XYZ file of N, CA and C in Angstrom:
519
model
N 25.142 -11.228 28.569
C 26.019 -11.241 27.751
C 25.463 -11.445 26.262
N 25.952 -10.606 24.953
C 25.234 -11.044 23.844
C 25.834 -12.045 23.189
N 24.963 -12.942 22.532
C 25.177 -14.111 21.793
C 25.337 -13.405 20.146
N 26.437 -13.738 19.822
C 26.636 -13.500 18.303
C 25.934 -14.576 17.460
N 25.008 -14.013 16.599
C 24.291 -14.614 15.734
C 25.221 -14.528 14.107
N 25.071 -15.543 13.774
C 25.641 -15.587 12.464
C 24.519 -15.080 11.509
N 25.376 -14.014 10.473
C 24.679 -13.274 9.675
C 23.509 -14.244 8.752
N 24.387 -15.260 8.198
C 23.232 -16.131 7.342
C 22.132 -16.568 8.011
N 22.247 -17.010 9.378
C 21.042 -17.431 10.254
C 20.018 -15.979 10.165
N 20.844 -15.020 10.669
C 19.777 -13.776 10.845
C 19.138 -13.690 9.602
N 19.906 -13.632 8.362
C 19.166 -13.328 6.977
C 18.190 -14.373 6.817
N 18.090 -15.746 7.130
C 17.205 -16.861 6.926
C 16.160 -16.449 7.548
N 16.224 -15.918 9.101
C 15.143 -15.595 9.324
C 14.308 -14.412 8.902
N 15.171 -13.355 8.270
C 14.477 -12.168 7.742
C 13.566 -12.478 6.819
N 14.408 -13.176 5.880
C 13.378 -13.655 4.642
C 11.927 -13.732 4.665
N 11.755 -14.199 5.979
C 10.111 -14.461 6.288
C 9.348 -12.997 6.263
N 10.213 -11.933 6.442
C 9.398 -10.514 6.367
C 8.647 -10.287 5.275
N 7.313 -10.092 5.614
C 6.426 -9.983 4.192
C 6.669 -8.998 3.129
N 7.080 -7.867 3.647
C 7.319 -6.665 2.487
C 8.822 -7.100 1.893
N 9.620 -8.110 2.641
C 11.011 -8.699 1.832
C 10.403 -9.413 0.741
N 9.384 -10.365 0.839
C 8.620 -11.148 0.195
C 8.066 -10.512 -1.151
N 7.546 -9.659 -0.907
C 6.857 -8.738 -2.022
C 7.604 -8.307 -3.052
N 9.086 -7.941 -2.700
C 10.041 -7.234 -3.590
C 9.853 -8.175 -4.685
N 10.629 -7.587 -6.074
C 10.890 -8.431 -6.901
C 12.258 -9.137 -6.704
N 12.784 -9.960 -7.532
C 13.906 -10.951 -7.045
C 15.236 -10.209 -6.937
N 15.230 -8.952 -7.995
C 16.559 -8.016 -8.360
C 16.738 -7.362 -6.729
N 15.624 -6.708 -6.513
C 15.656 -6.230 -5.056
C 15.880 -6.915 -3.993
N 15.273 -8.198 -3.882
C 15.776 -9.321 -2.942
C 17.376 -9.685 -2.836
N 17.806 -9.724 -3.727
C 19.192 -10.198 -4.118
C 20.268 -8.774 -3.437
N 19.635 -7.703 -4.044
C 20.187 -6.539 -3.551
C 20.394 -6.184 -2.050
N 19.300 -6.335 -1.373
C 19.326 -6.346 -0.021
C 20.177 -7.534 0.507
N 19.836 -8.783 0.079
C 20.858 -9.648 0.844
C 22.155 -9.678 0.941
N 22.632 -9.069 -0.645
C 24.052 -9.079 -0.725
C 24.370 -7.839 0.251
N 23.590 -6.697 0.530
C 24.138 -5.623 1.265
C 24.158 -6.401 2.566
N 23.146 -6.489 2.960
C 22.883 -7.204 4.223
C 23.922 -8.444 4.728
N 24.337 -9.173 4.023
C 25.851 -10.177 4.469
C 26.778 -9.473 4.206
N 27.167 -8.646 3.019
C 28.326 -8.012 3.186
C 28.619 -7.184 4.056
N 27.687 -6.143 4.809
C 27.809 -5.452 5.604
C 27.507 -5.622 7.186
N 26.965 -6.903 7.059
C 26.661 -7.456 8.558
C 25.595 -6.567 9.158
N 24.317 -6.349 8.520
C 23.440 -5.464 9.089
C 22.447 -6.413 10.291
N 21.808 -5.746 10.973
C 21.192 -6.169 11.858
C 19.804 -6.541 11.129
N 19.058 -7.288 12.233
C 17.518 -7.527 11.625
C 16.708 -6.132 11.166
N 16.968 -5.012 12.422
C 16.292 -4.027 12.116
C 16.897 -2.820 10.894
N 18.059 -3.058 10.762
C 18.658 -2.358 9.747
C 18.116 -2.946 8.263
N 17.952 -4.468 8.279
C 17.399 -5.158 7.157
C 15.901 -4.602 6.809
N 15.271 -4.658 7.890
C 13.738 -4.358 7.737
C 13.812 -2.800 7.364
N 14.328 -1.942 7.795
C 14.347 -0.645 7.356
C 14.561 -0.220 6.084
N 15.791 -1.171 5.200
C 16.233 -1.046 4.258
C 15.030 -1.720 3.239
N 14.467 -2.620 3.828
C 13.420 -3.308 2.833
C 12.231 -2.104 2.928
N 11.706 -1.850 3.914
C 10.898 -0.800 3.633
C 11.132 0.352 2.735
N 12.476 0.900 3.029
C 12.815 1.630 1.903
C 12.659 1.487 0.778
N 13.104 0.019 0.353
C 13.174 -0.195 -0.973
C 12.196 -0.404 -1.594
N 10.757 -0.897 -0.859
C 9.413 -0.895 -1.130
C 9.003 0.601 -1.700
N 9.177 1.628 -0.943
C 8.855 2.807 -1.519
C 9.605 3.349 -2.679
N 11.007 3.009 -2.655
C 11.621 3.333 -3.948
C 11.164 2.967 -5.068
N 10.997 1.865 -4.875
C 9.940 0.778 -6.074
C 9.100 1.482 -6.425
N 7.931 1.843 -5.844
C 7.071 2.256 -6.137
C 6.975 3.747 -6.626
N 8.138 4.700 -5.975
C 8.351 5.812 -6.712
C 9.074 5.716 -7.792
N 9.621 4.831 -8.372
C 10.252 4.774 -9.467
C 11.745 5.393 -9.361
N 12.212 5.508 -8.122
C 13.457 6.030 -7.820
C 14.567 5.065 -7.871
N 15.781 5.423 -8.065
C 16.836 4.534 -7.864
C 16.740 3.416 -6.402
N 17.120 2.150 -7.098
C 16.977 1.285 -5.691
C 17.916 1.405 -4.374
N 17.726 0.672 -3.505
C 18.783 0.734 -2.327
C 20.233 0.369 -2.950
N 20.521 -0.699 -3.870
C 21.831 -0.836 -3.949
C 22.676 0.438 -4.671
N 22.117 1.049 -5.500
C 22.560 2.242 -6.347
C 22.577 3.135 -5.134
N 21.863 3.472 -4.460
C 22.230 4.650 -3.231
C 23.151 4.003 -2.538
N 23.207 3.206 -2.244
C 24.496 2.519 -1.238
C 25.557 2.591 -1.691
N 25.717 2.323 -3.090
C 26.881 2.603 -3.927
C 27.160 4.053 -3.734
N 26.180 4.821 -4.098
C 26.428 6.368 -4.055
C 27.067 7.093 -2.997
N 26.521 6.599 -1.977
C 26.574 7.340 -0.391
C 27.709 6.759 -0.062
N 27.913 5.543 -0.239
C 29.486 4.818 0.256
C 30.495 5.172 -0.563
N 30.542 6.158 -1.544
C 31.737 6.470 -2.211
C 32.490 7.433 -1.478
N 31.694 8.416 -1.002
C 32.293 9.660 0.051
C 32.793 9.021 1.348
N 32.716 7.780 1.747
C 32.997 7.464 2.958
C 34.308 6.476 2.962
N 35.075 6.550 3.973
C 36.352 5.675 4.259
C 35.593 4.603 4.731
N 36.075 3.416 4.289
C 35.242 1.779 4.502
C 35.654 1.693 5.769
N 36.905 1.909 6.302
C 37.047 1.309 7.667
C 36.454 2.332 8.831
N 35.535 3.104 8.633
C 34.791 3.944 9.575
C 34.050 3.149 10.288
N 34.195 3.252 11.629
C 33.521 2.057 12.397
C 31.842 2.300 12.134
N 31.559 3.552 11.726
C 30.100 3.835 11.989
C 29.617 4.040 10.372
N 30.200 3.110 9.513
C 30.062 2.919 8.104
C 28.677 3.025 7.641
N 28.260 1.625 8.080
C 26.891 1.458 7.931
C 25.738 2.225 8.189
N 25.741 2.529 9.460
C 24.831 3.704 10.072
C 25.121 4.922 9.193
N 25.948 5.564 8.749
C 26.096 6.573 7.877
C 25.475 6.587 6.475
N 25.624 5.283 5.997
C 25.098 5.231 4.465
C 23.612 4.930 4.742
N 23.248 4.215 5.807
C 21.782 3.878 5.958
C 20.944 5.143 6.255
N 21.921 6.094 7.012
C 21.376 7.502 7.265
C 21.089 8.094 6.205
N 22.131 8.183 5.323
C 21.974 9.045 3.983
C 20.612 8.433 3.090
N 20.609 7.154 3.188
C 19.630 6.775 2.245
C 18.102 6.750 2.701
N 18.184 7.009 4.215
C 16.849 6.997 5.176
C 16.661 8.981 5.019
N 17.429 9.597 4.776
C 17.182 10.852 4.751
C 16.764 11.264 3.180
N 17.223 10.392 2.385
C 16.588 10.593 0.813
C 15.165 10.320 0.967
N 14.895 9.015 1.784
C 13.604 8.612 1.553
C 12.650 9.247 2.076
N 12.955 10.171 3.359
C 12.313 11.066 3.959
C 11.964 12.230 3.277
N 13.065 12.587 2.380
C 12.869 13.618 1.769
C 11.779 13.376 0.474
N 11.858 12.523 0.153
C 10.838 11.946 -0.915
C 9.864 11.827 -0.664
N 9.678 11.471 0.843
C 8.042 11.320 1.507
C 7.590 12.504 1.607
N 8.213 13.335 1.871
C 7.830 14.748 2.141
C 7.441 15.707 1.386
N 8.178 15.274 -0.046
C 8.036 16.477 -0.974
C 6.707 15.844 -1.478
N 6.120 17.032 -2.413
C 5.038 16.650 -3.252
C 5.324 15.630 -4.340
N 4.145 14.944 -4.485
C 4.124 13.731 -5.578
C 4.460 14.225 -6.778
N 5.298 13.994 -7.617
C 5.404 14.225 -8.915
C 5.165 13.228 -9.998
N 4.212 13.483 -10.971
C 3.449 12.619 -11.846
C 4.188 12.739 -13.077
N 4.538 11.527 -13.507
C 5.195 11.785 -14.861
C 4.477 11.435 -16.020
N 4.204 12.300 -16.654
C 3.132 12.463 -17.593
C 3.659 10.836 -18.653
N 4.619 10.418 -18.942
C 4.743 9.323 -19.861
C 4.357 8.126 -19.214
N 3.543 7.994 -17.889
C 3.183 7.115 -17.448
C 2.018 6.762 -17.799
N 0.936 8.054 -18.287
C -0.239 7.620 -18.578
C -0.490 6.340 -19.493
N -1.419 5.392 -18.896
C -2.154 4.559 -19.279
C -2.831 4.603 -20.553
N -2.731 4.170 -21.806
C -3.524 4.004 -22.898
C -4.481 3.095 -22.568
N -6.040 3.656 -22.292
C -7.156 3.200 -22.008
C -7.989 3.020 -23.367
N -8.358 1.782 -23.795
C -9.137 1.592 -24.888
C -10.174 0.556 -24.713
N -11.433 1.203 -24.619
C -12.548 0.085 -24.344
C -13.300 -0.482 -25.624
N -13.856 -1.506 -25.758
C -14.169 -2.108 -26.742
C -15.273 -1.451 -27.098
N -15.784 -1.620 -28.257
C -17.237 -1.050 -28.897
C -18.366 -1.542 -27.869
N -19.083 -0.797 -27.326
C -20.149 -0.832 -26.966
C -21.327 -1.418 -27.761
N -22.173 -2.444 -27.335
C -23.439 -2.501 -28.184
C -24.566 -1.842 -27.455
N -25.268 -1.119 -28.200
C -26.605 -0.469 -27.696
C -27.778 -1.427 -28.479
N -28.823 -2.018 -27.675
C -29.877 -2.779 -28.252
C -31.023 -2.375 -27.806
N -32.018 -2.019 -28.462
C -33.542 -1.522 -27.928
C -34.286 -2.803 -27.371
N -34.889 -2.587 -26.748
C -35.970 -3.466 -26.190
C -37.296 -3.087 -25.804
N -38.236 -3.975 -26.097
C -39.376 -3.517 -25.535
C -40.092 -4.256 -24.283
N -39.517 -3.976 -22.979
C -39.924 -4.480 -21.902
C -41.013 -4.041 -21.419
N -41.203 -4.765 -20.321
C -42.435 -4.390 -19.310
C -41.860 -3.622 -17.974
N -40.490 -3.259 -18.037
C -40.033 -2.575 -16.919
C -40.620 -1.369 -16.896
N -40.694 -0.813 -15.791
C -41.363 0.498 -15.500
C -39.957 1.459 -15.475
N -40.040 2.738 -15.965
C -38.955 3.862 -16.015
C -38.594 3.976 -14.768
N -39.728 4.323 -14.046
C -39.754 5.032 -12.714
C -39.816 3.858 -11.693
N -38.681 3.483 -10.981
C -38.863 2.605 -9.965
C -38.420 2.892 -8.648
N -38.487 2.364 -7.464
C -38.100 2.399 -6.283
C -36.864 2.006 -6.219
N -36.344 3.085 -4.934
C -34.675 2.637 -4.709
C -34.651 1.241 -4.286
N -33.478 0.660 -4.788
C -33.238 -0.891 -4.565
C -33.143 -1.242 -3.098
N -32.752 0.033 -2.294
C -32.330 -0.219 -0.944
C -33.815 0.012 -0.178
N -34.868 0.785 -0.747
C -35.928 0.724 0.099
C -36.571 -0.269 0.505
N -36.775 -0.173 2.113
C -37.800 -1.210 2.653
C -38.131 -0.377 3.876
N -38.874 -1.252 5.007
C -39.375 -0.822 6.215
C -37.966 -1.129 7.090
N -37.207 -1.930 6.725
C -35.983 -2.221 7.506
C -34.842 -1.340 7.324
N -34.879 -0.375 6.318
C -33.694 0.459 5.912
C -33.997 1.680 6.303
N -32.918 2.744 6.577
C -33.590 4.060 6.678
C -32.976 4.573 4.978
N -34.032 5.142 4.176
C -33.853 5.289 2.917
C -34.966 6.581 2.686
N -34.448 7.503 1.667
C -35.254 8.820 1.389
C -36.052 8.551 0.395
N -36.598 6.977 0.115
C -37.308 6.423 -0.638
C -37.553 7.398 -2.250
N -36.464 7.836 -2.629
C -36.437 8.419 -3.765
C -36.982 7.475 -4.991
N -37.116 7.745 -6.302
C -37.482 6.988 -7.221
C -36.300 7.095 -8.085
N -36.316 5.825 -8.898
C -35.021 6.048 -9.956
C -35.428 5.999 -11.030
N -34.841 6.409 -12.179
C -35.114 6.367 -13.467
C -34.223 5.215 -14.027
N -34.857 4.156 -14.910
C -34.221 3.175 -15.116
C -34.114 3.132 -16.936
N -33.994 4.229 -17.373
C -34.020 4.080 -18.665
C -33.093 3.186 -19.503
N -31.887 3.145 -19.000
C -30.906 2.133 -19.302
C -30.629 1.071 -18.523
N -30.259 -0.379 -18.870
C -30.070 -1.646 -18.242
C -28.930 -1.846 -18.639
N -27.817 -2.250 -17.601
C -26.506 -2.457 -17.848
C -25.633 -1.316 -18.137
N -24.341 -1.746 -17.734
C -23.209 -0.919 -18.058
C -22.102 -1.630 -18.945
N -21.665 -0.364 -20.024
C -20.955 -0.909 -20.797
C -19.442 -1.031 -20.436
N -19.183 -0.554 -18.994
C -17.772 -0.084 -18.750
C -16.923 -1.546 -18.430
N -17.618 -2.175 -17.868
C -16.981 -3.742 -17.538
C -15.959 -3.652 -16.492
N -15.975 -2.949 -15.327
C -14.880 -2.815 -14.365
C -14.666 -4.229 -13.665
N -13.585 -4.438 -13.203
C -13.172 -5.788 -13.015
C -13.953 -5.880 -11.485
N -14.090 -4.935 -10.411
C -14.548 -4.851 -9.343
C -15.782 -5.026 -9.044
N -16.700 -4.564 -10.305
C -18.086 -4.253 -10.100
C -18.824 -5.730 -9.952
N -19.984 -5.752 -9.203
C -20.654 -7.056 -9.024
C -22.058 -6.605 -9.882
N -22.314 -5.664 -10.279
C -23.586 -5.319 -10.994
C -23.535 -5.755 -12.308
N -22.432 -5.607 -12.880
C -21.979 -6.205 -14.364
C -22.303 -7.754 -14.624
N -22.663 -8.480 -13.151
C -22.907 -9.894 -13.812
C -24.504 -10.118 -13.953
N -25.192 -8.996 -13.722
C -26.830 -9.033 -14.147
C -26.982 -8.781 -15.415
N -25.837 -8.417 -16.402
C -26.158 -7.839 -17.676
C -25.160 -8.974 -18.967
N -25.557 -8.651 -19.916
C -24.773 -9.721 -20.868
C -23.772 -9.053 -21.769
N -22.440 -9.413 -21.400
C -21.670 -9.094 -22.515
C -21.458 -7.723 -22.691
N -21.723 -7.043 -21.914
C -21.315 -5.416 -22.016
C -22.321 -4.530 -22.889
N -23.726 -5.133 -23.040
C -24.365 -4.710 -24.006
C -25.231 -3.655 -23.026
N -25.935 -2.621 -23.728
C -26.847 -1.619 -22.617
C -27.845 -1.858 -23.573
N -28.913 -2.043 -22.668
C -30.428 -1.786 -23.332
C -31.221 -0.875 -22.949
N -31.626 -0.228 -23.890
C -32.517 0.976 -23.656
C -33.955 0.742 -24.108
N -34.937 1.230 -22.785
C -36.662 0.913 -23.239
C -36.959 2.044 -24.027
């Protein structure tokens, strides 16, 4: 015999779902409102959340807008109402997934780098050096490197090499 679970209890346990937690508050509230109003199952809430994450990344209308759009054409007394609307949203999601990605030119980021400093140094560094990986314990081609410039002016946030250089300046021998 099936045990009836209160929709609020179901939703309380669903809120722990990591993708649901990654959504913005507006999307969370939309999914919660739809879930409670239409008494969606845990799996339906999960599917709706998965699609909401993708719609948000793809800059498509959210699940609440799509739910309203697809539900307009249905009779609300229909017993399979939720499944029909959910299937329509899922079909739209599937279509978007299968189609080629369209990049909107308005979303280009304007990247501006700070002015790079070039300083000349007279050091004892050899211009030709050994590959930093070369040793008896590694498989290496033992090519020589040309170290004319020291430092990188790009300052990428993930780069560990930049910590060896000072303030984005490039030193040239």
